[in-house]
Amino acid sequence: MADVRTRSIGARIREGERSFSFEFFPPKDAAGEEQLWNAIRDLEPYRPTFVSVTYGAGGSTRDTTVSITGRIAKETSLLPMAHLTCVGHTRAELEGILDAYEGAGVSNVLALRGDPEDGPRGEWTPTPGGLTYASELVELVARRRGLHVGVAAFPEGHPSAESLDRDAEVLVLKARAGAEFAVTQMFFDADDYFALVDRVRSLGVDIPILPGIMPILNLRAITRQGELIGCAVPQRVLGSFDGLTEPAEIRANGIRLATELCQELLEGGAPGLHFYTLNRSRATRDIFEALQITV
Ligand code: FAD
């Protein structure tokens, strides 16, 4: 176990380990906390490469992400990765949070810019004394000997990027700044993922890119979220829900679609799968069962 916990995520993926990982978010209350820990315990037997915990823009989440990832490091067999954003922080504050991650036994960080208050399409104004782009945070993290760093990637392009080519160049900048691997935004067409990988490879960079998987369990909520973050739900996917009225049927269709996407990605050479769990384990377990991945 010691070896698994001390090797970097990027190194493990590069060594050919098929990576499975699960993403959680800091809960708001005691009931949410119980749900989170149930999900973590349910998914622990699958021995994921890592589990990650998001970082919110609000002041209180800072401590929550530190405490959850620290607890995962101490109390479970899992390798935690803490997200960190530049939103509302000076460079010195970001250094302080990295100190806290290291102090809590967390050695992998997903370095993000974060969103403006009105969402990812809004105008970004850096905090005075803070950072402008995720690549600067990557540099800050990568300078520390005890930390490893990953970044975000966007199969359909970040909604504020000038073009898909420019978006790929930004990922290349982050890789050159020290990012060891990337995790993508959710998407529903495998071709978008493979096209991103091709764009990045054509720029001479071989950073491993893990596809982010979000099963569609609530079509309306996913479509709305997709509009916000620049991720389209293809007509083929929308149409597959036509005529479905029973919650169980809708759920089964969402799991089937996610399973087919996972199969296509793995067969096409994706180095693994990163699941957005929404702090629940059931959908991920159902997809694993359909993929015949057992504990
Ligand atoms: P950047 O890479 O800095 O890109 C932001 C914009 O700036 C893009 O338009 C890019 O093209 C442009 N850009 C970047 N560098 C340059 C440059 N040098 N010159 C010119 N333009 C440039 N948000 C949270 O708040 N908390 C989280 O925990 C969180 N986790 C996430 C996890 C994943 C896997 C993903 C995909 C996203 C996550 N996000 C999270 C959302 C993320 O913060 C937003 O998508 C944000 O708008 C962009 O962050 P980024 O790190 O990609 O920024």
XYZ file of C-alpha atoms and ligand atoms in Angstrom:
348
model
C 0.000 0.000 0.000
C 2.828 2.415 0.813
C 4.041 2.240 -2.792
C 0.596 3.003 -4.195
C 0.150 5.976 -1.901
C 3.522 7.562 -2.603
C 3.695 7.198 -6.408
C 2.245 10.054 -8.423
C -1.006 9.560 -10.301
C 0.667 10.631 -13.548
C 3.430 8.032 -13.100
C 0.932 5.264 -12.396
C -1.053 6.068 -15.540
C 2.097 6.301 -17.664
C 3.262 2.938 -16.382
C 0.213 1.472 -18.098
C -2.069 1.049 -15.089
C -5.657 1.376 -16.287
C -6.882 4.203 -14.122
C -10.287 4.329 -12.456
C -11.037 7.319 -10.281
C -13.981 8.848 -8.448
C -14.784 12.496 -7.838
C -16.622 13.815 -4.765
C -17.594 17.269 -3.531
C -17.499 18.706 0.013
C -20.910 18.205 1.642
C -22.886 21.095 3.114
C -24.333 19.408 6.213
C -24.243 16.321 8.424
C -26.589 14.308 6.170
C -24.434 15.152 3.163
C -21.343 14.150 5.111
C -22.838 10.744 5.891
C -23.790 10.257 2.234
C -20.257 11.171 1.132
C -18.576 8.718 3.508
C -21.013 5.951 2.580
C -20.132 6.508 -1.089
C -16.397 6.525 -0.331
C -16.654 3.292 1.671
C -18.843 1.635 -1.013
C -16.336 2.480 -3.744
C -13.140 1.766 -1.787
C -13.171 -2.001 -2.616
C -12.804 -1.164 -6.333
C -9.283 0.061 -5.498
C -9.391 3.175 -7.708
C -6.121 4.803 -8.756
C -7.253 7.906 -6.865
C -10.299 9.739 -5.567
C -10.653 13.508 -5.875
C -12.457 16.174 -3.884
C -13.553 19.433 -5.517
C -12.823 22.933 -4.240
C -15.589 25.538 -4.108
C -15.325 29.267 -4.467
C -16.799 29.921 -0.992
C -14.459 30.560 1.934
C -15.535 27.593 4.043
C -14.826 24.949 1.384
C -11.119 25.567 1.685
C -11.074 23.871 5.076
C -13.543 21.189 4.013
C -11.464 20.054 1.038
C -8.377 19.923 3.256
C -10.171 17.978 5.986
C -11.901 15.471 3.668
C -8.788 14.703 1.616
C -6.738 14.511 4.840
C -9.238 12.082 6.346
C -9.212 9.962 3.174
C -5.400 9.833 3.407
C -5.479 8.851 7.072
C -8.501 6.589 7.397
C -8.821 4.775 4.080
C -6.622 2.837 1.666
C -7.391 5.405 -1.063
C -5.083 7.960 -2.670
C -6.745 11.399 -2.427
C -6.345 14.261 -4.872
C -7.427 17.731 -3.712
C -8.726 20.257 -6.235
C -7.623 23.891 -5.848
C -8.745 27.021 -7.698
C -7.309 30.543 -7.990
C -10.682 32.169 -7.185
C -10.473 34.808 -4.438
C -6.960 33.843 -3.340
C -3.654 35.675 -3.349
C -0.529 33.770 -4.265
C 0.417 33.660 -0.555
C -2.968 32.186 0.375
C -2.604 29.529 -2.320
C 0.824 28.643 -0.918
C -0.804 28.369 2.530
C -3.458 25.962 1.220
C -0.762 23.854 -0.443
C 1.041 23.772 2.939
C -2.214 22.540 4.506
C -2.623 19.817 1.849
C 0.928 18.634 2.395
C 0.454 18.749 6.168
C -2.684 16.603 5.826
C -0.792 13.947 3.843
C -2.224 14.922 0.452
C 0.356 14.881 -2.338
C -1.776 15.194 -5.492
C -3.489 18.439 -6.494
C -5.784 19.258 -9.454
C -4.827 22.846 -10.333
C -7.705 24.914 -11.728
C -8.420 28.537 -12.437
C -12.004 28.315 -11.214
C -15.008 30.203 -12.565
C -16.015 33.860 -12.382
C -19.100 34.478 -10.192
C -21.461 34.367 -13.194
C -20.104 31.073 -14.542
C -17.423 29.851 -16.958
C -18.545 32.165 -19.784
C -18.273 35.228 -17.540
C -15.430 37.720 -17.584
C -12.528 36.571 -15.417
C -10.935 39.175 -13.161
C -7.968 37.853 -11.199
C -7.810 38.546 -7.459
C -5.249 41.295 -6.731
C -2.019 39.517 -5.805
C -3.461 36.278 -7.214
C -3.098 34.261 -10.403
C -4.640 34.683 -13.860
C -4.481 31.215 -15.397
C -4.432 27.638 -14.148
C -0.976 27.242 -15.734
C 0.412 29.640 -13.100
C -1.083 27.515 -10.328
C 0.425 24.428 -11.992
C 3.849 26.097 -11.734
C 3.245 26.953 -8.082
C 2.336 23.350 -7.245
C 4.981 21.708 -9.442
C 7.752 23.719 -7.722
C 7.065 21.778 -4.523
C 8.962 18.531 -4.333
C 6.265 16.812 -2.295
C 3.353 17.555 -4.644
C 2.146 16.231 -8.002
C -0.233 18.133 -10.232
C -3.061 17.424 -12.667
C -5.259 19.820 -14.689
C -8.655 20.170 -16.385
C -9.246 19.467 -20.086
C -12.269 20.154 -22.296
C -13.274 17.758 -25.117
C -15.661 20.376 -26.551
C -13.351 23.271 -25.646
C -13.657 25.534 -22.618
C -16.684 27.786 -23.248
C -14.471 30.892 -23.124
C -11.730 29.509 -25.407
C -11.272 31.234 -28.779
C -11.198 27.921 -30.672
C -10.649 24.199 -30.160
C -7.057 24.603 -31.344
C -6.436 27.407 -28.842
C -8.047 25.278 -26.133
C -5.616 22.436 -26.918
C -2.694 24.889 -26.819
C -3.774 25.900 -23.296
C -3.678 22.254 -22.189
C -0.216 21.973 -23.723
C 0.866 25.092 -21.775
C -0.367 23.448 -18.576
C 1.504 20.221 -19.389
C 4.706 22.181 -20.075
C 4.219 24.044 -16.769
C 4.389 20.688 -14.956
C 0.976 19.007 -15.154
C 1.417 15.238 -15.149
C -2.068 14.314 -16.363
C -5.448 15.848 -17.203
C -9.072 15.015 -16.367
C -11.791 16.083 -18.778
C -15.064 17.859 -18.355
C -18.092 15.613 -18.906
C -19.000 14.867 -22.549
C -21.289 12.415 -24.320
C -19.626 11.739 -27.664
C -16.399 9.697 -27.598
C -15.267 11.389 -30.839
C -14.961 14.710 -28.958
C -12.560 13.067 -26.498
C -10.458 11.372 -29.193
C -10.312 14.601 -31.219
C -8.965 16.471 -28.150
C -6.312 13.773 -27.629
C -5.332 14.066 -31.330
C -5.079 17.873 -31.135
C -2.798 17.668 -28.098
C -0.660 14.863 -29.589
C -0.270 16.840 -32.819
C 1.329 19.588 -30.698
C 3.936 17.045 -29.571
C 2.644 16.507 -26.020
C 1.808 13.067 -24.595
C 0.138 14.062 -21.297
C -2.336 11.304 -20.277
C -5.932 12.561 -20.516
C -8.549 10.811 -18.370
C -12.124 11.090 -19.692
C -14.670 12.400 -17.170
C -17.859 10.299 -17.057
C -21.210 11.672 -15.903
C -24.095 9.199 -16.302
C -27.339 10.909 -17.295
C -29.749 10.111 -14.473
C -31.685 13.379 -14.786
C -31.791 14.527 -18.410
C -33.104 18.025 -17.689
C -30.473 18.762 -15.023
C -27.626 17.479 -17.230
C -28.831 19.433 -20.271
C -28.982 22.623 -18.163
C -25.554 22.026 -16.663
C -24.185 21.210 -20.123
C -25.421 24.554 -21.484
C -23.625 26.331 -18.645
C -20.280 24.583 -19.053
C -20.279 24.167 -22.841
C -21.101 20.483 -23.131
C -23.776 19.483 -25.643
C -26.041 16.479 -25.196
C -26.122 14.968 -28.734
C -29.460 14.406 -30.491
C -28.811 10.639 -30.517
C -28.554 10.683 -26.707
C -31.571 12.968 -26.242
C -33.643 10.769 -28.574
C -32.853 7.616 -26.591
C -34.893 9.026 -23.698
C -37.965 9.671 -25.894
C -41.035 7.912 -24.582
C -39.377 6.873 -21.308
C -41.535 7.909 -18.357
C -40.721 5.502 -15.523
C -37.802 6.661 -13.322
C -36.316 3.140 -13.409
C -36.386 3.090 -17.247
C -34.809 6.552 -17.459
C -32.089 5.525 -15.026
C -31.385 2.251 -16.866
C -31.055 4.156 -20.153
C -28.602 6.617 -18.548
C -26.496 3.762 -17.188
C -26.564 1.950 -20.571
C -25.421 5.104 -22.417
C -22.604 5.735 -19.913
C -21.492 2.098 -20.117
C -21.379 2.231 -23.935
C -19.365 5.474 -23.779
C -16.902 3.888 -21.300
C -16.505 0.826 -23.551
C -15.863 2.961 -26.625
C -13.321 5.081 -24.740
C -11.381 2.136 -23.310
C -11.435 0.237 -26.617
C -10.189 3.396 -28.362
C -7.186 3.670 -26.027
C -8.290 5.999 -23.200
C -5.952 5.405 -20.226
C -8.851 5.070 -17.782
C -12.137 6.560 -16.607
C -12.880 9.320 -14.074
C -16.387 9.180 -12.608
C -18.327 12.210 -11.395
C -20.117 10.433 -8.536
C -22.128 13.341 -7.061
C -21.289 11.685 -3.719
C -23.312 8.559 -4.530
C -21.896 5.159 -5.393
C -24.811 3.355 -7.027
C -24.487 4.584 -10.641
C -20.737 3.984 -10.699
C -21.225 0.471 -9.279
C -23.904 -0.240 -11.908
C -21.580 0.880 -14.709
C -18.727 -1.216 -13.292
C -21.031 -4.219 -13.187
C -22.059 -3.658 -16.807
C -18.383 -3.301 -17.773
C -17.685 -6.491 -15.815
C -15.225 -4.741 -13.523
C -15.461 -6.450 -10.156
C -14.020 -5.697 -6.718
P -7.498 27.705 -17.473
O -6.726 26.552 -18.000
O -6.724 28.837 -16.882
O -8.394 28.261 -18.675
C -9.387 29.265 -18.443
C -9.591 30.098 -19.695
O -8.432 30.891 -19.945
C -9.806 29.277 -20.974
O -10.658 29.982 -21.824
C -8.433 29.205 -21.577
O -8.497 29.009 -22.964
C -7.875 30.577 -21.208
N -6.398 30.551 -20.999
C -5.724 29.741 -20.172
N -4.406 30.007 -20.197
C -4.261 31.037 -21.059
C -3.137 31.789 -21.513
N -1.898 31.553 -21.067
N -3.363 32.787 -22.398
C -4.606 33.059 -22.847
N -5.707 32.380 -22.452
C -5.530 31.383 -21.579
N -14.134 24.469 -10.591
C -14.140 24.723 -9.262
O -14.475 25.839 -8.845
N -13.771 23.771 -8.342
C -13.364 22.531 -8.733
O -13.044 21.686 -7.884
C -13.376 22.215 -10.128
N -13.009 20.989 -10.561
C -12.973 20.727 -11.910
C -12.551 19.464 -12.340
C -12.506 19.162 -13.697
C -12.031 17.775 -14.139
C -12.884 20.145 -14.664
C -12.863 19.809 -16.120
C -13.306 21.411 -14.245
C -13.346 21.721 -12.875
N -13.742 22.978 -12.405
C -13.753 23.240 -11.055
C -14.177 24.020 -13.346
C -13.019 24.979 -13.782
O -12.579 25.719 -12.660
C -13.572 25.889 -14.887
O -13.815 25.154 -16.059
C -12.770 27.148 -15.200
O -13.592 28.042 -15.951
C -11.533 26.909 -16.025
O -10.571 26.338 -15.279
P -9.203 25.843 -15.953
O -8.380 25.279 -14.878
O -9.449 25.047 -17.166
O -8.590 27.279 -16.400
